[in-house]
Short mmCIF file of N, CA and C in Angstrom, two decimals:
data_model
loop_
_atom_site.label_atom_id
_atom_site.label_comp_id
_atom_site.label_asym_id
_atom_site.label_seq_id
_atom_site.Cartn_x
_atom_site.Cartn_y
_atom_site.Cartn_z
N MET A 1 101.21 123.57 110.27
CA MET A 1 101.94 122.88 108.75
C MET A 1 103.51 123.39 108.95
N LEU A 2 104.07 122.63 108.63
CA LEU A 2 105.20 122.79 108.54
C LEU A 2 106.07 122.78 107.61
N GLU A 3 107.39 123.46 107.70
CA GLU A 3 108.44 123.90 106.49
C GLU A 3 109.60 123.87 106.33
N PHE A 4 110.19 123.22 105.38
CA PHE A 4 111.40 123.23 105.81
C PHE A 4 112.48 123.63 104.70
N VAL A 5 113.36 124.10 104.59
CA VAL A 5 114.14 124.13 103.38
C VAL A 5 115.69 123.78 103.69
N SER A 6 116.37 122.78 102.64
CA SER A 6 117.56 121.87 102.80
C SER A 6 117.85 121.57 101.62
N ASP A 7 119.25 121.68 101.20
CA ASP A 7 119.81 121.05 99.90
C ASP A 7 119.36 119.71 100.13
N ALA A 8 119.37 119.09 98.77
CA ALA A 8 119.09 117.24 98.53
C ALA A 8 119.65 116.94 97.03
N VAL A 9 119.21 115.96 97.05
CA VAL A 9 119.82 115.02 95.91
C VAL A 9 118.47 114.30 95.43
N VAL A 10 117.98 114.27 94.31
CA VAL A 10 116.72 113.92 93.44
C VAL A 10 117.25 112.54 93.37
N LEU A 11 116.85 111.38 94.26
CA LEU A 11 117.19 109.94 94.32
C LEU A 11 116.33 109.57 93.26
N ASP A 12 114.55 109.30 92.88
CA ASP A 12 113.99 108.84 92.12
C ASP A 12 112.40 109.87 92.01
N LYS A 13 112.07 109.76 90.84
CA LYS A 13 110.85 110.43 90.25
C LYS A 13 109.67 109.52 89.67
N GLU A 14 108.28 109.34 90.20
CA GLU A 14 107.75 108.63 89.88
C GLU A 14 106.19 109.58 89.39
N PRO A 15 105.54 109.04 88.48
CA PRO A 15 104.37 109.67 88.17
C PRO A 15 103.22 109.72 89.07
N LEU A 16 102.34 110.69 89.22
CA LEU A 16 101.71 110.59 90.54
C LEU A 16 100.15 111.15 89.62
N GLY A 17 99.13 110.22 89.45
CA GLY A 17 98.14 111.04 88.31
C GLY A 17 98.46 111.66 87.14
N GLU A 18 97.77 112.46 86.94
CA GLU A 18 98.03 113.03 85.21
C GLU A 18 98.93 113.87 85.09
N ALA A 19 99.43 115.08 86.45
CA ALA A 19 99.97 116.14 86.12
C ALA A 19 101.08 115.93 87.31
N ASP A 20 101.18 115.32 88.53
CA ASP A 20 101.76 115.29 89.69
C ASP A 20 102.97 114.24 89.57
N SER A 21 103.85 114.24 90.41
CA SER A 21 105.01 113.34 90.36
C SER A 21 105.68 113.35 92.03
N ARG A 22 105.82 111.68 92.36
CA ARG A 22 106.18 111.80 94.03
C ARG A 22 107.55 111.68 93.79
N ILE A 23 108.50 112.50 94.50
CA ILE A 23 109.60 112.74 94.19
C ILE A 23 110.51 112.04 95.91
N THR A 24 111.33 111.22 95.30
CA THR A 24 111.78 110.70 96.34
C THR A 24 113.24 111.44 97.00
N LEU A 25 113.86 112.46 97.61
CA LEU A 25 115.23 113.37 98.09
C LEU A 25 115.58 112.60 99.02
N TYR A 26 117.01 112.87 99.33
CA TYR A 26 117.57 112.78 100.32
C TYR A 26 118.25 113.84 100.52
N THR A 27 118.01 114.41 101.86
CA THR A 27 118.42 115.67 102.17
C THR A 27 118.89 115.84 103.23
N GLU A 28 119.76 116.94 103.68
CA GLU A 28 120.90 117.07 104.47
C GLU A 28 120.29 116.67 105.22
N LYS A 29 119.17 117.63 105.72
CA LYS A 29 118.28 117.71 107.37
C LYS A 29 117.79 116.57 107.85
N CYS A 30 116.68 116.19 107.10
CA CYS A 30 116.16 114.93 107.47
C CYS A 30 116.10 113.42 106.59
N GLY A 31 117.06 113.40 105.92
CA GLY A 31 117.42 112.12 105.29
C GLY A 31 116.79 112.22 104.05
N LYS A 32 115.89 110.43 103.83
CA LYS A 32 115.26 110.64 102.89
C LYS A 32 113.49 110.99 103.21
N VAL A 33 113.10 111.52 102.09
CA VAL A 33 111.90 112.22 101.96
C VAL A 33 111.44 112.17 101.11
N ILE A 34 109.83 111.43 101.06
CA ILE A 34 109.24 111.34 99.72
C ILE A 34 108.18 112.31 99.54
N ALA A 35 108.46 113.54 98.74
CA ALA A 35 107.15 114.63 98.44
C ALA A 35 106.46 114.51 97.37
N LYS A 36 105.40 115.40 97.33
CA LYS A 36 104.64 115.36 95.94
C LYS A 36 105.10 116.53 95.61
N ALA A 37 105.05 116.38 94.20
CA ALA A 37 105.26 117.82 92.99
C ALA A 37 104.00 118.04 92.53
N THR A 38 103.25 118.96 93.16
CA THR A 38 101.85 119.04 92.23
C THR A 38 102.05 119.74 90.73
N GLY A 39 101.93 119.43 89.80
CA GLY A 39 101.87 120.11 88.41
C GLY A 39 103.22 119.67 88.03
N GLY A 40 104.17 118.95 88.56
CA GLY A 40 105.62 118.89 88.39
C GLY A 40 105.51 118.04 86.81
N ARG A 41 104.90 117.66 86.67
CA ARG A 41 104.95 117.13 84.96
C ARG A 41 104.70 118.06 84.16
N LYS A 42 103.83 118.87 84.22
CA LYS A 42 103.12 119.87 83.47
C LYS A 42 104.36 120.69 82.55
N ILE A 43 104.38 120.40 81.50
CA ILE A 43 105.30 121.89 80.64
C ILE A 43 105.39 122.99 81.05
N THR A 44 104.66 123.40 81.70
CA THR A 44 104.51 124.88 82.24
C THR A 44 105.36 124.93 83.48
N SER A 45 105.57 123.65 84.13
CA SER A 45 105.97 123.88 85.79
C SER A 45 107.45 124.38 85.66
N ARG A 46 107.65 125.19 86.65
CA ARG A 46 108.94 125.46 86.84
C ARG A 46 109.74 124.66 87.63
N LEU A 47 109.06 123.55 88.25
CA LEU A 47 109.68 122.59 88.89
C LEU A 47 110.47 121.28 88.26
N ALA A 48 109.77 121.47 87.29
CA ALA A 48 109.94 120.11 86.52
C ALA A 48 111.36 119.79 86.09
N GLY A 49 112.24 120.85 85.60
CA GLY A 49 113.39 120.47 85.21
C GLY A 49 114.43 120.33 86.34
N HIS A 50 114.25 121.23 87.25
CA HIS A 50 115.12 121.08 88.49
C HIS A 50 114.50 119.66 89.63
N LEU A 51 113.64 118.98 89.25
CA LEU A 51 113.22 117.60 90.04
C LEU A 51 113.69 116.22 89.08
N GLU A 52 114.68 116.39 88.65
CA GLU A 52 115.01 114.88 87.61
C GLU A 52 115.87 114.37 88.61
N PRO A 53 115.95 112.91 88.26
CA PRO A 53 117.10 112.07 88.77
C PRO A 53 118.35 112.65 88.86
N GLY A 54 119.32 112.79 89.73
CA GLY A 54 120.80 113.05 89.62
C GLY A 54 120.74 114.85 89.80
N SER A 55 119.80 115.53 90.13
CA SER A 55 119.94 116.77 90.26
C SER A 55 120.14 116.98 91.77
N ILE A 56 120.76 117.86 92.10
CA ILE A 56 121.17 118.47 93.18
C ILE A 56 120.57 119.77 93.43
N VAL A 57 120.05 120.18 94.68
CA VAL A 57 118.81 121.04 94.70
C VAL A 57 118.58 121.49 96.18
N ARG A 58 118.12 122.64 95.88
CA ARG A 58 118.35 123.51 97.25
C ARG A 58 116.36 123.36 96.95
N VAL A 59 115.66 123.02 97.87
CA VAL A 59 114.15 122.62 98.24
C VAL A 59 113.69 123.33 99.08
N ARG A 60 112.24 123.54 99.23
CA ARG A 60 111.56 123.89 99.86
C ARG A 60 110.39 123.09 100.36
N ILE A 61 110.11 122.68 101.21
CA ILE A 61 109.16 121.66 101.40
C ILE A 61 108.03 121.79 102.65
N VAL A 62 106.72 121.96 102.21
CA VAL A 62 105.59 122.21 102.74
C VAL A 62 104.71 121.35 103.35
N GLY A 63 104.22 121.27 104.60
CA GLY A 63 102.90 120.06 104.64
C GLY A 63 103.45 119.34 105.80
N ASN A 64 102.87 118.19 105.95
CA ASN A 64 103.20 116.72 107.21
C ASN A 64 103.14 115.91 105.97
N ARG A 65 103.88 115.21 106.99
CA ARG A 65 104.50 113.44 105.93
C ARG A 65 104.83 113.64 104.97
N GLY A 66 106.16 114.37 104.59
CA GLY A 66 106.07 114.16 103.54
C GLY A 66 106.04 115.47 103.00
N GLY A 67 105.01 115.99 102.93
CA GLY A 67 104.41 117.34 102.15
C GLY A 67 104.79 117.22 100.85
N GLN A 68 104.66 118.57 100.68
CA GLN A 68 104.64 118.89 99.05
C GLN A 68 105.65 120.04 98.69
N ILE A 69 106.32 119.62 97.43
CA ILE A 69 107.74 120.40 97.48
C ILE A 69 107.10 121.96 96.79
N ALA A 70 107.41 123.10 97.57
CA ALA A 70 107.19 124.15 97.25
C ALA A 70 107.52 124.82 95.97
N ASP A 71 109.42 124.50 96.39
CA ASP A 71 110.02 125.12 95.59
C ASP A 71 111.22 124.57 95.28
N ALA A 72 112.48 124.82 94.20
CA ALA A 72 113.50 123.81 93.94
C ALA A 72 114.24 124.81 92.92
N LEU A 73 115.59 124.76 93.33
CA LEU A 73 116.46 125.73 92.77
C LEU A 73 118.04 124.64 92.41
N GLN A 74 118.05 124.11 91.55
CA GLN A 74 119.14 123.09 91.06
C GLN A 74 120.61 123.98 90.86
N TRP A 75 121.24 123.35 92.00
CA TRP A 75 122.92 123.65 91.70
C TRP A 75 124.04 123.10 91.18
N SER A 76 123.50 121.78 91.22
CA SER A 76 124.72 121.03 90.36
C SER A 76 123.64 119.52 90.06
N ALA A 77 124.73 118.62 89.33
CA ALA A 77 124.20 117.40 89.10
C ALA A 77 124.78 116.04 88.82
N PHE A 78 124.48 115.44 88.98
CA PHE A 78 125.27 113.76 88.81
C PHE A 78 124.94 113.73 86.92
N SER A 79 126.23 113.28 86.37
CA SER A 79 126.03 113.07 85.36
C SER A 79 124.78 111.52 84.77
N ARG A 80 124.03 112.02 84.08
CA ARG A 80 122.87 110.91 83.86
C ARG A 80 122.83 109.46 83.29
N THR A 81 124.12 109.06 83.42
CA THR A 81 124.47 107.75 82.92
C THR A 81 123.61 106.57 83.61
N ARG A 82 123.49 105.51 83.05
CA ARG A 82 122.70 104.59 83.67
C ARG A 82 123.07 104.11 84.93
N GLU A 83 124.25 103.91 84.74
CA GLU A 83 124.76 103.85 86.13
C GLU A 83 124.61 104.62 87.42
N SER A 84 125.02 106.00 87.54
CA SER A 84 124.57 106.93 88.21
C SER A 84 123.31 107.06 88.64
N LEU A 85 122.05 106.58 87.57
CA LEU A 85 120.77 106.66 88.28
C LEU A 85 120.40 105.20 88.77
N ALA A 86 121.12 104.32 88.21
CA ALA A 86 120.93 103.18 89.15
C ALA A 86 121.30 103.04 90.33
N LEU A 87 122.49 103.68 90.88
CA LEU A 87 122.86 104.17 92.23
C LEU A 87 121.97 104.88 93.09
N LEU A 88 121.24 105.81 92.55
CA LEU A 88 120.49 106.56 93.20
C LEU A 88 119.49 105.92 93.48
N ARG A 89 118.70 105.39 92.40
CA ARG A 89 117.31 104.50 92.72
C ARG A 89 117.64 103.20 93.75
N PHE A 90 118.85 102.97 93.87
CA PHE A 90 119.33 102.09 94.85
C PHE A 90 119.51 102.43 96.28
N THR A 91 119.69 103.76 96.34
CA THR A 91 120.16 104.54 97.69
C THR A 91 118.57 104.84 97.88
N ALA A 92 117.38 104.90 97.12
CA ALA A 92 116.36 105.27 97.33
C ALA A 92 115.60 104.07 98.04
N GLN A 93 116.01 102.89 97.53
CA GLN A 93 115.16 101.81 98.09
C GLN A 93 116.00 100.98 99.54
N LEU A 94 116.98 101.26 99.70
CA LEU A 94 117.71 100.85 100.66
C LEU A 94 117.50 102.07 101.64
N ALA A 95 117.71 103.48 101.58
CA ALA A 95 117.43 104.40 102.49
C ALA A 95 116.43 104.43 103.62
N PHE A 96 116.08 104.75 104.88
CA PHE A 96 114.79 104.33 105.72
C PHE A 96 114.67 106.40 105.42
N GLU A 97 113.44 106.36 105.36
CA GLU A 97 112.62 107.30 105.41
C GLU A 97 112.95 108.24 106.47
N GLY A 98 113.44 109.34 106.96
CA GLY A 98 113.52 109.98 107.99
C GLY A 98 114.85 109.95 108.79
N ASP A 99 115.48 108.92 108.42
CA ASP A 99 116.83 108.51 109.03
C ASP A 99 117.91 109.25 108.45
N VAL A 100 118.31 110.18 109.14
CA VAL A 100 119.35 110.99 108.96
C VAL A 100 120.46 110.49 109.08
N ASP A 101 121.91 110.34 107.97
CA ASP A 101 123.15 109.61 107.87
C ASP A 101 123.85 110.72 107.37
N GLN A 102 124.71 111.41 107.99
CA GLN A 102 125.82 112.37 107.74
C GLN A 102 126.71 111.67 106.53
N GLY A 103 127.47 110.67 106.67
CA GLY A 103 128.17 109.88 105.94
C GLY A 103 127.41 109.50 104.78
N LEU A 104 126.37 109.28 104.59
CA LEU A 104 125.62 108.79 102.85
C LEU A 104 125.45 110.25 102.42
N TRP A 105 125.05 111.35 103.17
CA TRP A 105 124.60 112.70 102.61
C TRP A 105 126.43 113.06 102.11
N GLU A 106 127.44 112.61 102.51
CA GLU A 106 128.78 113.32 102.11
C GLU A 106 129.37 112.49 101.32
N LEU A 107 128.85 111.27 101.43
CA LEU A 107 128.85 110.31 99.88
C LEU A 107 128.27 110.36 98.72
N LEU A 108 126.88 110.96 98.73
CA LEU A 108 126.33 111.65 97.97
C LEU A 108 126.94 112.94 97.06
N MET A 109 127.25 113.65 98.18
CA MET A 109 127.94 115.04 97.83
C MET A 109 129.06 114.68 96.92
N ARG A 110 129.91 113.54 97.55
CA ARG A 110 131.20 113.26 96.27
C ARG A 110 130.89 112.80 95.16
N ALA A 111 129.63 111.91 94.99
CA ALA A 111 129.68 111.31 93.99
C ALA A 111 129.70 111.33 93.04
N PRO A 112 129.18 112.69 92.40
CA PRO A 112 129.24 113.44 91.10
C PRO A 112 130.63 113.73 90.35
N TYR A 113 131.91 113.63 91.70
CA TYR A 113 132.74 114.46 91.30
C TYR A 113 133.75 113.24 91.35
N GLU A 114 133.79 112.11 92.15
CA GLU A 114 134.43 110.61 92.63
C GLU A 114 133.46 109.64 92.44
N ARG A 115 134.51 108.46 91.74
CA ARG A 115 133.74 107.33 91.53
C ARG A 115 133.14 106.45 92.88
N VAL A 116 132.02 106.76 92.49
CA VAL A 116 130.76 105.56 94.11
C VAL A 116 130.38 104.74 93.61
N GLY A 117 130.43 103.52 94.31
CA GLY A 117 129.44 102.42 93.76
C GLY A 117 128.73 101.90 94.86
N VAL A 118 127.91 100.93 94.31
CA VAL A 118 127.13 100.21 95.16
C VAL A 118 127.80 99.68 96.69
N GLU A 119 128.87 99.06 96.33
CA GLU A 119 129.81 98.68 97.45
C GLU A 119 129.92 99.62 98.49
N ASP A 120 130.26 101.22 98.44
CA ASP A 120 130.03 102.21 99.27
C ASP A 120 129.14 102.67 99.75
N ILE A 121 127.97 102.55 98.93
CA ILE A 121 126.49 102.90 99.38
C ILE A 121 126.02 101.41 100.10
N LEU A 122 126.24 100.78 100.32
CA LEU A 122 126.19 99.17 101.10
C LEU A 122 127.07 99.30 102.48
N ARG A 123 128.30 99.74 102.38
CA ARG A 123 129.13 100.16 103.49
C ARG A 123 128.44 100.98 104.47
N ILE A 124 128.10 101.95 104.22
CA ILE A 124 127.84 103.51 104.46
C ILE A 124 126.51 103.20 105.47
N LEU A 125 125.40 102.09 104.69
CA LEU A 125 124.30 101.81 105.11
C LEU A 125 124.20 100.55 106.25
N GLY A 126 125.69 100.01 106.36
CA GLY A 126 125.67 98.73 107.31
C GLY A 126 125.59 97.56 107.12
N PHE A 127 125.87 97.49 105.52
CA PHE A 127 125.58 96.44 104.53
C PHE A 127 127.03 96.12 104.09
N ASP A 128 128.19 95.64 104.93
CA ASP A 128 129.44 95.74 104.37
C ASP A 128 129.80 94.15 103.81
N PRO A 129 130.18 94.58 102.11
CA PRO A 129 130.27 93.20 101.26
C PRO A 129 131.40 92.43 102.12
N ARG A 130 132.35 93.14 102.02
CA ARG A 130 133.59 92.22 103.05
C ARG A 130 133.28 91.08 103.89
N GLU A 131 132.45 91.64 104.68
CA GLU A 131 131.71 90.66 105.74
C GLU A 131 130.49 89.74 105.41
N ALA A 132 130.22 89.64 104.09
CA ALA A 132 128.99 89.19 103.81
C ALA A 132 128.91 87.67 103.57
N ALA A 133 127.85 87.01 103.46
CA ALA A 133 127.60 85.52 103.15
C ALA A 133 126.52 85.56 102.45
N CYS A 134 126.30 84.88 101.39
CA CYS A 134 124.94 84.38 100.96
C CYS A 134 123.73 84.03 101.73
N GLY A 135 122.79 84.96 101.28
CA GLY A 135 121.48 84.90 102.33
C GLY A 135 120.98 83.22 102.22
N SER A 136 121.40 82.51 101.38
CA SER A 136 120.54 81.17 100.70
C SER A 136 121.33 80.30 100.90
N CYS A 137 122.54 80.03 100.78
CA CYS A 137 123.68 79.24 101.00
C CYS A 137 124.85 79.39 102.04
N GLY A 138 124.96 80.57 102.37
CA GLY A 138 125.96 80.87 103.28
C GLY A 138 127.56 81.07 102.71
N ARG A 139 127.45 81.15 101.53
CA ARG A 139 128.99 81.08 100.81
C ARG A 139 129.02 82.44 101.08
N THR A 140 130.68 82.64 101.50
CA THR A 140 131.20 84.08 101.58
C THR A 140 131.46 84.72 100.30
N MET A 141 131.66 86.08 100.52
CA MET A 141 132.23 86.67 99.34
C MET A 141 130.84 86.58 98.42
N PRO A 142 130.18 86.62 98.45
CA PRO A 142 128.65 86.96 97.63
C PRO A 142 128.90 88.02 96.37
N GLU A 143 128.10 87.46 95.11
CA GLU A 143 128.49 88.89 93.96
C GLU A 143 127.24 89.89 94.13
N TYR A 144 126.34 89.49 94.59
CA TYR A 144 125.01 90.51 94.60
C TYR A 144 124.41 90.94 95.82
N PHE A 145 123.74 91.84 95.95
CA PHE A 145 122.93 92.33 96.63
C PHE A 145 121.28 92.67 96.57
N ASP A 146 120.42 91.87 96.74
CA ASP A 146 118.85 91.99 96.52
C ASP A 146 118.52 93.25 97.63
N SER A 147 118.04 94.05 96.63
CA SER A 147 117.84 95.27 97.24
C SER A 147 116.23 95.11 97.83
N ARG A 148 115.59 94.22 97.51
CA ARG A 148 113.80 94.12 98.14
C ARG A 148 114.32 93.19 99.05
N GLU A 149 114.94 92.72 99.51
CA GLU A 149 115.23 91.64 100.47
C GLU A 149 116.27 92.07 101.46
N ALA A 150 117.16 92.67 101.23
CA ALA A 150 117.93 93.66 101.80
C ALA A 150 119.05 92.52 102.19
N ARG A 151 119.88 91.44 101.59
CA ARG A 151 120.13 90.44 101.51
C ARG A 151 121.41 90.17 100.60
N PHE A 152 122.52 89.53 100.52
CA PHE A 152 123.38 89.20 99.74
C PHE A 152 123.09 87.85 99.03
N VAL A 153 123.71 87.64 97.41
CA VAL A 153 123.16 86.33 96.96
C VAL A 153 124.32 85.99 96.43
N CYS A 154 125.00 85.00 96.31
CA CYS A 154 126.11 84.43 95.34
C CYS A 154 125.33 84.08 93.77
N GLU A 155 126.25 84.01 93.11
CA GLU A 155 125.70 83.99 91.60
C GLU A 155 125.00 82.35 91.41
N PRO A 156 125.12 81.35 91.76
CA PRO A 156 124.70 79.96 91.79
C PRO A 156 123.24 80.31 92.25
N CYS A 157 123.28 80.73 93.61
CA CYS A 157 121.94 80.70 93.84
C CYS A 157 121.18 81.79 93.08
N MET A 158 121.63 83.06 92.92
CA MET A 158 120.90 84.22 91.99
C MET A 158 120.31 83.50 90.96
N LYS A 159 121.23 82.48 89.90
CA LYS A 159 120.56 81.62 88.89
C LYS A 159 119.51 80.68 89.39
N ARG A 160 119.58 80.14 90.48
CA ARG A 160 119.00 78.83 90.88
C ARG A 160 117.40 79.66 90.75
N ALA A 161 117.25 80.76 91.43
CA ALA A 161 116.10 81.75 92.05
C ALA A 161 115.65 82.57 90.94
N ARG A 162 116.72 82.23 89.82
CA ARG A 162 116.07 83.56 88.54
C ARG A 162 115.82 84.73 89.04
N LEU A 163 116.25 85.56 89.99
CA LEU A 163 116.69 86.49 90.63
C LEU A 163 116.88 87.63 89.45
N ALA A 164 116.25 88.58 89.34
CA ALA A 164 116.85 89.65 88.52
C ALA A 164 116.47 90.92 88.56
N ASP A 165 115.39 91.19 89.25
CA ASP A 165 115.06 92.57 89.63
C ASP A 165 115.43 93.20 90.60
N GLY A 166 115.86 94.23 90.91
CA GLY A 166 116.42 94.54 92.60
C GLY A 166 118.05 94.13 92.78
N LEU A 167 118.48 93.17 91.94
CA LEU A 167 120.13 93.13 91.92
C LEU A 167 121.17 94.01 91.65
N PHE A 168 121.97 94.11 92.56
CA PHE A 168 123.30 94.94 92.11
C PHE A 168 124.23 94.32 92.53
N ARG A 169 125.26 94.28 91.31
CA ARG A 169 126.52 93.85 91.16
C ARG A 169 127.60 94.71 91.80
N TRP A 170 128.67 94.60 92.39
CA TRP A 170 129.70 95.38 92.43
C TRP A 170 131.00 94.83 91.81
#
C-alpha cells in the first residue's frame, strides 16, 4: 500500500454515493490526483471543511490508483468567487492525472494573491491563445476555449454550433 503526503489545491469535489466524495487535487509532488474521501460528506466528518474547492491543504493519501484521503489540514484558500471556482474546475478538466508541472503548481500557489486567468492556465499547459486559431474555421485570435475538446473556437463558430458547456472566454 502506497502513502504520500503533499501540499495540494482542491480543484473539484463530486458526490460519490451517500456519504463519500471524489476529490480532484493538484499536488506539488504528483500533479493531478483524484482521490476518495470516505465519509467526506457527513456532517461529523473532520475532512469535510478542509476539502472544499479552493482550499490549499496538506493532504495524506493512502492506497493505490488515486487512493483514499486519510488526513487533510487546510492552511490557505482561494476566495470562493464564481470566477476562481470556474478557474479551478477548468484546471481540473485540462490537467492530466499524474502529470507534474512545476509551472502550473507555482501559478496555482500565486492565484490566491494575484490575478490569474484562463489564459495563464492555457499558456502553462501548452495552449497559448496568442498563437491559436479556431478549430472549426481557422480564424486567428479565437475568443473561446472548448475544454471538452481541447480546442479554440471563435465567436461565430461557437454561436453556429450552439456551444455553451465547457467554453471559457478570456
